[in-house]
Every structure is written in C-alpha cells, then in structure tokens.
Tab-separated table of C-alpha atoms in Angstrom:
chain	number	residue	atom	x	y	z
A	29	MET	CA	110.807	31.536	256.253
A	30	HIS	CA	112.949	33.909	254.226
A	31	GLU	CA	115.272	34.981	257.023
A	32	LEU	CA	118.265	33.137	255.561
A	33	ALA	CA	117.915	35.093	252.307
A	34	VAL	CA	117.636	38.322	254.290
A	35	CYS	CA	120.686	37.330	256.320
A	36	GLN	CA	122.727	36.660	253.193
A	37	ALA	CA	121.736	40.059	251.794
A	38	MET	CA	122.780	41.631	255.089
A	39	LEU	CA	126.166	39.896	255.050
A	40	GLU	CA	126.813	41.064	251.494
A	41	GLN	CA	126.222	44.627	252.656
A	42	VAL	CA	128.398	44.119	255.707
A	43	ALA	CA	131.192	42.761	253.493
A	44	GLY	CA	130.911	45.862	251.317
A	45	ILE	CA	131.106	48.150	254.324
A	46	ALA	CA	134.055	46.218	255.762
A	47	ALA	CA	135.928	46.544	252.448
A	48	ARG	CA	135.169	50.260	252.244
A	49	GLU	CA	136.365	50.788	255.818
A	50	GLN	CA	139.424	48.566	255.253
A	51	ALA	CA	138.396	46.370	258.161
A	52	SER	CA	140.233	43.227	259.145
A	53	GLU	CA	137.204	41.786	260.875
A	54	VAL	CA	133.610	42.552	261.775
A	55	THR	CA	132.863	42.106	265.455
A	56	ARG	CA	129.293	43.206	265.881
A	57	ILE	CA	126.270	43.891	263.693
A	58	ILE	CA	123.214	45.727	264.944
A	59	VAL	CA	119.965	45.472	263.027
A	60	ARG	CA	116.706	47.190	263.780
A	61	ILE	CA	113.568	45.208	263.083
A	62	GLY	CA	110.003	46.433	263.313
A	63	PRO	CA	107.119	44.064	264.000
A	64	LEU	CA	105.650	44.939	260.584
A	65	SER	CA	108.813	44.176	258.609
A	66	GLY	CA	107.933	40.536	257.999
A	67	VAL	CA	111.215	39.354	259.517
A	68	VAL	CA	111.345	37.418	262.779
A	69	PRO	CA	114.342	38.449	264.928
A	70	GLU	CA	114.830	34.979	266.444
A	71	LEU	CA	114.852	33.346	263.001
A	72	LEU	CA	117.291	35.949	261.703
A	73	GLU	CA	119.600	35.214	264.617
A	74	GLN	CA	119.441	31.491	263.907
A	75	ALA	CA	120.087	32.051	260.211
A	76	PHE	CA	123.017	34.304	261.064
A	77	THR	CA	124.938	31.531	262.848
A	78	ILE	CA	124.841	29.583	259.581
A	79	ALA	CA	125.233	32.400	257.079
A	80	ARG	CA	128.219	34.115	258.729
A	81	SER	CA	130.519	31.104	258.155
A	82	GLY	CA	133.332	31.899	255.777
A	83	THR	CA	132.577	35.620	255.710
A	84	ILE	CA	134.426	38.539	257.260
A	85	ALA	CA	131.735	38.434	259.959
A	86	ASN	CA	132.619	34.863	260.887
A	87	GLN	CA	133.225	35.848	264.511
A	88	ALA	CA	130.644	38.602	264.681
A	89	GLU	CA	127.804	38.934	267.125
A	90	LEU	CA	124.358	39.853	265.818
A	91	ILE	CA	122.192	42.168	267.894
A	92	THR	CA	118.566	42.575	266.882
A	93	GLU	CA	116.604	45.466	268.271
A	94	ALA	CA	112.850	45.583	268.142
A	95	THR	CA	111.197	48.891	267.358
A	96	GLY	CA	107.695	49.736	268.459
A	97	ILE	CA	104.711	50.601	266.305
A	98	ARG	CA	103.692	54.264	266.381
A	99	VAL	CA	100.975	55.865	264.298
A	100	ARG	CA	99.796	59.405	263.651
A	101	CYS	CA	96.088	59.976	263.206
A	102	SER	CA	95.226	61.927	260.075
A	103	GLN	CA	91.920	62.989	261.669
A	104	CYS	CA	92.793	64.169	265.200
A	105	GLY	CA	96.578	64.434	264.806
A	106	ALA	CA	97.431	62.340	267.871
A	107	GLU	CA	100.576	60.199	267.819
A	108	THR	CA	100.014	56.966	269.711
A	109	ASP	CA	101.420	53.480	270.214
A	110	ALA	CA	99.716	50.829	268.145
A	111	GLY	CA	99.657	47.060	267.898
A	112	ILE	CA	100.336	44.854	264.915
A	113	THR	CA	96.647	44.069	264.388
A	114	ARG	CA	95.318	47.253	265.911
A	115	MET	CA	96.753	50.235	264.106
A	116	ILE	CA	93.863	52.582	264.663
A	117	CYS	CA	94.316	55.881	266.508
A	118	GLY	CA	94.802	55.299	270.241
A	119	LYS	CA	92.994	58.521	270.992
A	120	CYS	CA	89.953	58.845	268.743
A	121	GLY	CA	89.855	55.328	267.266
A	122	ASP	CA	89.880	56.395	263.604
A	123	TYR	CA	91.501	53.962	261.157
A	124	ARG	CA	92.997	56.633	258.911
A	125	THR	CA	96.449	56.683	260.471
A	126	GLN	CA	99.958	56.930	259.099
A	127	LEU	CA	102.713	54.663	260.245
A	128	LEU	CA	105.549	56.519	262.001
A	129	SER	CA	107.632	53.499	262.927
A	130	GLY	CA	107.310	49.738	263.042
A	131	ASP	CA	108.171	48.504	259.541
A	132	GLU	CA	111.928	49.062	259.762
A	133	LEU	CA	114.377	46.449	258.534
A	134	LEU	CA	117.641	48.241	258.968
A	135	LEU	CA	121.281	47.491	259.203
A	136	ALA	CA	121.784	50.088	261.914
A	137	SER	CA	125.438	49.733	262.820
A	138	VAL	CA	128.486	47.624	262.028
A	139	GLU	CA	131.346	47.398	264.472
A	140	LEU	CA	134.705	46.431	263.070
A	141	ASN	CA	138.433	46.364	263.606
A	142	ARG	CA	140.429	48.315	261.066
A	143	ALA	CA	143.566	46.696	259.746
A	144	GLU	CA	145.775	49.721	260.519
A	145	GLN	CA	144.447	49.888	264.074
A	146	ALA	CA	145.506	46.318	264.625
A	147	VAL	CA	149.039	47.338	263.643
A	148	GLU	CA	149.060	50.371	265.952
B	23	MET	CA	111.666	52.703	253.078
B	24	CYS	CA	114.619	54.492	251.760
B	25	ASP	CA	118.367	53.879	251.834
B	26	THR	CA	119.655	57.301	251.112
B	27	CYS	CA	117.629	60.132	252.526
B	28	GLY	CA	117.676	59.168	256.198
B	29	CYS	CA	113.923	58.712	256.479
B	30	ASN	CA	114.533	55.289	257.997
B	31	VAL	CA	115.349	57.195	261.125
B	32	THR	CA	111.896	57.715	262.552
B	33	GLN	CA	110.536	59.489	265.550
B	34	GLY	CA	110.303	56.113	267.215
B	35	ASN	CA	113.967	55.228	266.888
B	36	ARG	CA	115.863	58.480	266.491
B	37	HIS	CA	116.877	58.579	270.155
B	38	LEU	CA	119.002	55.483	269.656
B	39	ILE	CA	121.531	57.218	267.445
B	40	GLU	CA	121.419	60.746	268.818
B	41	ALA	CA	123.992	62.088	271.274
B	42	GLY	CA	123.872	60.001	274.422
B	43	GLY	CA	121.893	57.306	272.623
B	44	LYS	CA	122.551	53.625	272.878
B	45	HIS	CA	124.530	53.467	269.624
B	46	GLU	CA	126.441	56.683	269.722
B	47	HIS	CA	129.494	55.036	271.253
B	48	THR	CA	131.111	51.698	270.928
B	49	HIS	CA	133.585	49.983	273.156
B	50	ASP	CA	137.265	48.981	273.176
B	51	GLY	CA	138.405	51.274	270.408
B	52	LYS	CA	136.401	49.431	267.821
B	53	VAL	CA	134.906	51.448	265.036
B	54	ALA	CA	131.170	51.502	264.721
B	55	VAL	CA	129.980	52.477	261.284
B	56	GLU	CA	126.422	53.735	261.327
B	57	VAL	CA	124.850	52.560	258.145
B	58	LEU	CA	121.068	52.685	258.268
B	59	GLU	CA	120.760	50.785	255.062
B	60	ASN	CA	117.846	48.613	254.179
B	61	LEU	CA	118.823	44.977	254.609
B	62	LEU	CA	117.158	44.192	251.326
B	63	SER	CA	118.947	46.942	249.452
B	64	GLU	CA	120.313	44.580	246.762
B	65	ASN	CA	116.784	43.389	246.092
B	66	ASP	CA	115.415	46.916	246.275
B	67	HIS	CA	118.064	48.182	243.863
B	68	GLN	CA	117.060	45.535	241.334
B	69	ALA	CA	113.380	46.278	242.023
B	70	GLY	CA	113.946	49.958	241.237
B	71	HIS	CA	115.589	48.929	237.975
B	72	ASN	CA	112.640	46.670	237.115
B	73	ARG	CA	110.186	49.469	237.898
B	74	GLN	CA	112.097	51.847	235.647
B	75	HIS	CA	112.053	49.218	232.918
B	76	PHE	CA	108.266	48.824	233.226
B	77	GLY	CA	107.865	52.591	233.307
B	78	ASN	CA	110.025	53.232	230.237
B	79	HIS	CA	107.789	50.916	228.237
B	80	GLY	CA	104.514	52.325	229.525
B	81	VAL	CA	103.647	49.110	231.325
B	82	LEU	CA	101.652	48.931	234.570
B	83	ALA	CA	103.006	46.142	236.830
B	84	VAL	CA	100.632	44.582	239.361
B	85	ASN	CA	101.728	42.028	241.959
B	86	LEU	CA	99.074	39.520	243.069
B	87	MET	CA	99.582	37.930	246.470
B	88	SER	CA	97.498	35.431	248.441
B	89	SER	CA	97.381	31.971	250.002
B	90	PRO	CA	97.747	29.015	247.658
B	91	GLY	CA	94.362	28.180	246.155
B	92	SER	CA	92.654	31.507	246.749
B	93	GLY	CA	92.024	31.919	243.030
B	94	LYS	CA	94.811	34.107	241.609
B	95	THR	CA	95.061	32.177	238.350
B	96	SER	CA	91.268	31.982	237.952
B	97	LEU	CA	91.043	35.724	238.540
B	98	LEU	CA	93.717	36.301	235.899
B	99	GLU	CA	91.878	34.080	233.414
B	100	ALA	CA	88.636	35.997	233.997
B	101	THR	CA	90.465	39.333	233.824
B	102	ILE	CA	92.161	38.386	230.563
B	103	ASP	CA	88.789	37.360	229.081
B	104	ALA	CA	87.321	40.708	230.086
B	105	LEU	CA	90.196	42.988	229.081
B	106	ASN	CA	91.938	41.188	226.239
B	107	GLN	CA	90.579	43.592	223.622
B	108	GLU	CA	91.412	46.653	225.721
B	109	PHE	CA	94.908	45.950	227.054
B	110	ARG	CA	97.880	43.899	225.958
B	111	ILE	CA	98.508	41.676	228.987
B	112	ALA	CA	101.268	39.290	230.055
B	113	VAL	CA	101.767	37.306	233.243
B	114	ILE	CA	104.809	36.271	235.263
B	115	VAL	CA	103.905	33.320	237.465
B	116	GLY	CA	105.793	32.120	240.521
B	117	ASP	CA	105.402	28.612	241.931
B	118	LEU	CA	107.695	26.195	243.683
B	119	GLU	CA	107.227	23.656	240.875
B	120	THR	CA	105.301	22.990	237.625
B	121	GLU	CA	104.325	25.080	234.592
B	122	ASN	CA	100.620	24.456	235.261
B	123	ASP	CA	99.518	28.035	235.915
B	124	ALA	CA	101.536	29.482	233.032
B	125	GLU	CA	99.971	26.916	230.697
B	126	ARG	CA	96.478	27.930	231.836
B	127	ILE	CA	97.314	31.557	231.009
B	128	ARG	CA	98.967	30.673	227.685
B	129	SER	CA	95.852	28.796	226.613
B	130	LYS	CA	94.200	32.246	226.538
B	131	GLY	CA	96.739	33.312	223.906
B	132	ILE	CA	98.660	35.403	226.416
B	133	SER	CA	102.434	35.381	227.087
B	134	ALA	CA	103.209	33.814	230.443
B	135	VAL	CA	106.613	33.232	231.995
B	136	GLN	CA	106.761	30.623	234.734
B	137	ILE	CA	109.357	31.071	237.464
B	138	THR	CA	109.822	27.849	239.391
B	139	THR	CA	111.417	28.850	242.661
B	140	GLY	CA	112.300	25.339	243.891
B	141	THR	CA	112.048	25.795	247.616
B	142	ALA	CA	111.901	29.591	247.799
B	143	CYS	CA	108.702	30.866	249.370
B	144	HIS	CA	108.456	34.142	247.435
B	145	LEU	CA	109.557	35.873	244.249
B	146	ASP	CA	112.334	38.440	244.448
B	147	ALA	CA	113.342	41.267	242.155
B	148	HIS	CA	116.163	39.303	240.525
B	149	MET	CA	113.824	36.465	239.529
B	150	VAL	CA	111.388	38.945	238.009
B	151	HIS	CA	114.229	40.643	236.158
B	152	SER	CA	115.220	37.321	234.569
B	153	ALA	CA	111.610	36.743	233.549
B	154	LEU	CA	111.446	40.181	231.940
B	155	HIS	CA	114.093	39.103	229.438
B	156	GLN	CA	111.488	36.709	228.061
B	157	LEU	CA	108.847	39.402	227.492
B	158	ASN	CA	108.751	42.191	224.948
B	159	LEU	CA	107.523	45.083	227.067
B	160	ASP	CA	107.012	47.267	223.997
B	161	ASP	CA	104.088	45.028	223.087
B	162	LEU	CA	102.451	45.177	226.519
B	163	ASP	CA	100.272	47.443	228.664
B	164	ILE	CA	99.834	45.460	231.887
B	165	VAL	CA	102.106	42.808	233.415
B	166	PHE	CA	100.659	40.807	236.276
B	167	VAL	CA	103.060	39.078	238.618
B	168	GLU	CA	101.329	36.119	240.223
B	169	ASN	CA	103.440	35.657	243.327
B	170	VAL	CA	104.062	32.351	245.089
B	171	GLY	CA	100.982	31.377	247.117
B	172	ASN	CA	102.019	32.408	250.614
B	173	LEU	CA	100.571	34.998	252.977
B	174	VAL	CA	103.867	35.760	254.698
B	175	CYS	CA	107.047	36.171	252.654
B	176	PRO	CA	105.964	37.836	249.378
B	177	ALA	CA	105.064	40.998	251.293
B	178	SER	CA	108.706	41.545	252.259
B	179	PHE	CA	110.181	41.691	248.745
B	180	ASP	CA	109.739	44.565	246.332
B	181	LEU	CA	109.685	43.197	242.784
B	182	GLY	CA	109.529	46.493	240.924
B	183	GLN	CA	105.748	46.486	240.640
B	184	HIS	CA	103.635	49.611	240.879
B	185	LEU	CA	100.755	48.118	242.841
B	186	ASN	CA	100.029	45.225	245.173
B	187	VAL	CA	96.762	43.331	245.183
B	188	THR	CA	96.067	40.803	247.946
B	189	LEU	CA	93.347	38.178	247.534
B	190	LEU	CA	91.388	36.681	250.410
B	191	SER	CA	89.081	33.810	249.451
B	192	VAL	CA	85.938	33.286	251.471
B	193	THR	CA	86.969	29.738	252.377
B	194	GLU	CA	89.956	31.063	254.346
B	195	GLY	CA	88.219	32.840	257.225
B	196	ASP	CA	87.428	36.505	257.699
B	197	ASP	CA	90.119	36.936	260.370
B	198	LYS	CA	92.999	36.338	257.916
B	199	PRO	CA	93.898	40.070	257.818
B	200	ALA	CA	94.289	40.011	261.600
B	201	LYS	CA	96.408	36.844	261.428
B	202	TYR	CA	98.619	37.948	258.504
B	203	PRO	CA	98.690	41.727	258.889
B	204	VAL	CA	101.861	42.496	256.934
B	205	ILE	CA	100.610	41.260	253.566
B	206	PHE	CA	97.199	42.915	253.939
B	207	ARG	CA	98.809	46.199	254.978
B	208	ALA	CA	100.939	46.070	251.840
B	209	ALA	CA	97.905	45.883	249.555
B	210	ASP	CA	96.698	48.735	247.367
B	211	ALA	CA	93.505	46.752	246.821
B	212	ILE	CA	92.091	43.686	248.564
B	213	LEU	CA	89.903	41.261	246.667
B	214	ILE	CA	87.546	38.954	248.538
B	215	SER	CA	87.471	36.095	246.049
B	216	LYS	CA	85.132	33.124	245.516
B	217	SER	CA	82.226	35.235	246.725
B	218	ASP	CA	79.866	32.837	244.919
B	219	LEU	CA	80.526	30.434	247.814
B	220	LEU	CA	79.305	32.880	250.477
B	221	PRO	CA	75.796	31.350	250.652
B	222	TYR	CA	77.402	28.070	251.781
B	223	LEU	CA	79.748	29.576	254.385
B	224	ASP	CA	77.950	31.039	257.359
B	225	ASP	CA	81.202	31.824	259.179
B	226	PHE	CA	82.700	34.245	256.626
B	227	LYS	CA	81.341	37.769	256.791
B	228	PRO	CA	82.845	40.197	254.255
B	229	GLU	CA	82.125	43.087	256.639
B	230	ARG	CA	84.154	41.390	259.400
B	231	ALA	CA	87.035	40.902	256.962
B	232	GLU	CA	86.848	44.565	256.040
B	233	GLN	CA	86.778	45.598	259.700
B	234	ALA	CA	89.941	43.553	260.341
B	235	ILE	CA	91.554	45.299	257.355
B	236	ARG	CA	90.590	48.752	258.672
B	237	HIS	CA	92.133	47.851	262.024
B	238	LEU	CA	95.430	47.589	260.125
B	239	ALA	CA	94.983	51.259	259.185
B	240	SER	CA	94.489	50.280	255.560
B	241	GLU	CA	92.378	52.501	253.347
B	242	ALA	CA	92.646	50.089	250.421
B	243	PRO	CA	89.396	49.316	248.612
B	244	VAL	CA	87.917	45.914	249.505
B	245	LEU	CA	86.138	44.347	246.535
B	246	ASN	CA	83.987	41.202	246.572
B	247	LEU	CA	84.114	39.114	243.430
B	248	SER	CA	83.990	35.663	241.928
B	249	ALA	CA	86.045	34.645	238.921
B	250	ARG	CA	83.164	32.288	238.019
B	251	ASN	CA	80.707	35.136	237.713
B	252	SER	CA	81.853	37.826	235.313
B	253	SER	CA	79.144	40.246	236.453
B	254	THR	CA	80.927	40.567	239.842
B	255	LEU	CA	84.181	41.711	238.252
B	256	ASP	CA	83.136	45.251	237.376
B	257	ASN	CA	84.619	47.003	240.437
B	258	TRP	CA	87.930	45.201	239.942
B	259	LEU	CA	88.081	46.006	236.230
B	260	THR	CA	87.232	49.636	236.955
B	261	TRP	CA	89.978	49.800	239.602
B	262	LEU	CA	92.455	48.298	237.159
B	263	ARG	CA	91.536	50.682	234.322
B	264	LYS	CA	91.893	53.621	236.687
B	265	ALA	CA	95.250	52.333	237.950
B	266	PHE	CA	96.469	52.090	234.357
B	267	THR	CA	95.326	55.642	233.576
B	268	ILE	CA	96.972	57.016	236.736
B	269	GLN	CA	100.229	55.200	235.997
B	270	ASP	CA	100.168	56.429	232.406
B	271	ALA	CA	99.812	60.031	233.642
B	272	ARG	CA	102.609	59.512	236.163
B	273	ARG	CA	104.857	58.148	233.458
B	274	ALA	CA	104.091	61.100	231.208
B	275	ALA	CA	105.128	63.379	234.080
B	276	GLY	CA	108.378	61.413	234.517
B	277	GLU	CA	107.247	59.910	237.825
B	278	THR	CA	106.592	56.450	239.139
B	279	THR	CA	105.147	54.871	242.248
B	280	LYS	CA	105.880	52.086	244.656
B	281	PRO	CA	103.155	49.938	246.123
B	282	LYS	CA	101.358	51.171	249.202
B	283	ILE	CA	103.334	54.125	250.391
B	284	GLN	CA	101.437	56.328	252.759
B	285	PRO	CA	101.098	60.006	251.824
B	286	GLU	CA	103.839	61.201	254.159
B	287	GLY	CA	106.163	58.464	252.904
B	288	GLU	CA	105.476	59.548	249.346
B	289	LYS	CA	106.750	63.027	250.118
B	290	LEU	CA	109.899	61.628	251.640
B	291	HIS	CA	110.380	59.354	248.654
B	292	ALA	CA	109.965	62.034	246.043
B	293	HIS	CA	113.172	60.861	244.376
B	294	GLY	CA	112.003	57.233	244.180
C-alpha cells in the first residue's frame, strides 16, 4: 500500500546519486528486498513506472531482487533458512533466533551514464 | 538497518557484491554505483532527529500499532487514568480523517495532536516531526504515538520512537501474528486486548496467539488485558514504568534505542 511513497523516496536518493556522479541519465536501478521488509516487489515495480516520470530515471529499468530469510539460533548456534511465519531454528526448533537476513530494503546499485563519457 | 556502516550487507547477500558476484560488473561501459542505502533513508534521517529530540527532553516515545478498532484509544484512556499522577503524558494520533480520537484523549485533560493523513495508510517521521512542534516536550515524560489502524504499513516506517507496542484484540483471531508477521515482529511488547470478551469467543486462544508470535522468533512479552477492567492493566503499567526507567538511564548515559533491534544488531548500531 505504501510502495509509491517508498518509490518516491528511492527516486530522490537516485537523483542525489546521479547529481553527485554527474550523470546524464540513470539506466538501471537494483534494489534488494527481503520478505520481512514490508514492501512487495511487484507493487514497487508498478509504482516505479508511475513515479519515474519526469525524473532523471525516466528511462531506467528497475530490478528487484528477493533475499532469503536466514536465522542464527542463540541456543544451538545453527544458521538455517527460515520462513516468514516460521522463524524458529531449523535444527533444534528453538524460537530464540536472530535474523541474519530477510528484512533488507536496499538501494543496492544504480547504473548511469556520465555526461563526460557521453562526450568521449 | 543502517545506512553507513555496511551492516546491510549480510551473510545472506554478501556474495552478490563480492568479486565474481552478480553485481560486481556492469555492461556497455555504464557506471554502476554501489550504494547500499536504505530506501527509506530520508524518513530514517528525520526519525533519528525526532528520537534525538525526544531524548534531549527526557521523553520516552512509544508507538502503538494495530488494526482499526482493536482498542488503542481505549487503552490510552485507561493508561492515562492510571498514570496521570505519575507521568506527564501526551498523545500524537494518526487517522485518515476526523479529530475524534484526539478529542477523546483531550477530554482527559491531556495534550493530543491529531494528524489526519488523508489517504496515507501510516504515519511517517516527517508527520510526527510536524506534530512535535505543537507539543512542549519539556513538560512531558511519555509521548504515545497512536499510529493509523493498519496491520501492514506502519511497521515499515520509523517515526523516531523508542519502543513499538502492537495490539491484537481477541475479536481478530489468534492467527493474526502468522498472517501479519512484519508488524508483530517489530513489537517490543504485544498486548492481547479486549480480554474481557474471551468468555464469549471460543475460537480465540491466547496461548495459540503467543505460539504464533514465538514462531516469528519474537521474545517480546505478550500481555492479556482489557481497557474496561483496570485490574488487568498491571502488567502493562509495570512494563511501561520499567521502559521509562530504562530509557531514562540510557539517556543519562548519552545513549538511545530504536524499537526492536536484536542483540547483534544493537552492537552493529552502536552509533545509532
């Protein structure tokens, strides 16, 4: 439901990066989204087609990458894959686990053309 | 999560950016700038500012999240009645429309700022910052933020609070934590509200709700209470008093806390 707001925040960051890198255009944006982030990749992609209009990322492609959920058990020490509603230790079944990955919401990479490169 | 120290790179995703990884190279002479910034960094920046503002004034900020109608405002009314002599309390209320909830709080003689979000499904740090301009934090000990009733979006936005509390009313079903895991995982305490209705609801078992919460790897306390029965509020009031004492000690030591950061995360976020 809030993916458009997230997308606008992302594009503001991308615009800042593009300005810092003296880019003439942004061609590709890669974001990394964990299942526990509260953001739905498909909805973010839909929002992106609307939100990119009139920005330096107007022609950009958005790639969303899903990360998996991994937990470390604070009792037996095992690191195992987990599910969104089953985050207990995959080995001993204890619920006292720490999240290793799965809640990421990251702007991982921005691909751009630099103005001076276009001249060269 | 953190924008600056690199801890967003986890063991689960590190291979993607290491040598030979999927994102090490780009194509056609284009420049790939690895950023690893949090998409919500503007919000998080403002949230950090809000948290500092609360901290500087010795105020504990608690964010209440739940479905619409699970009893957040009733809980606040009962809490204010119980603690009014002990703490100076104010409330920031988020709803899509109306001043109704703020008026209920104000009728207790308490400052309440209503944020009407229009169509937005959650509060964000900028909205809370605007509301803070209408409160004198020097005169306060605890600020409750009553988030928009919604079990999805509020969990994704840091407001600058110290602690999250998620309510689950017994009329909603004991599998809500399994259905809406993100918001229950984000909670520092979970309140099973309207417990006075349990005798009439044979399909809600508090122990099943707690089991679903533990399956989310949450160690948060699960407290049963009813805002209509003040004798059930003791555990909640004790939790709140303790939270205030802990925050006060943290502040004295020049530290602060974010909601629900697991012990390892806390180490990584020592600067935050």
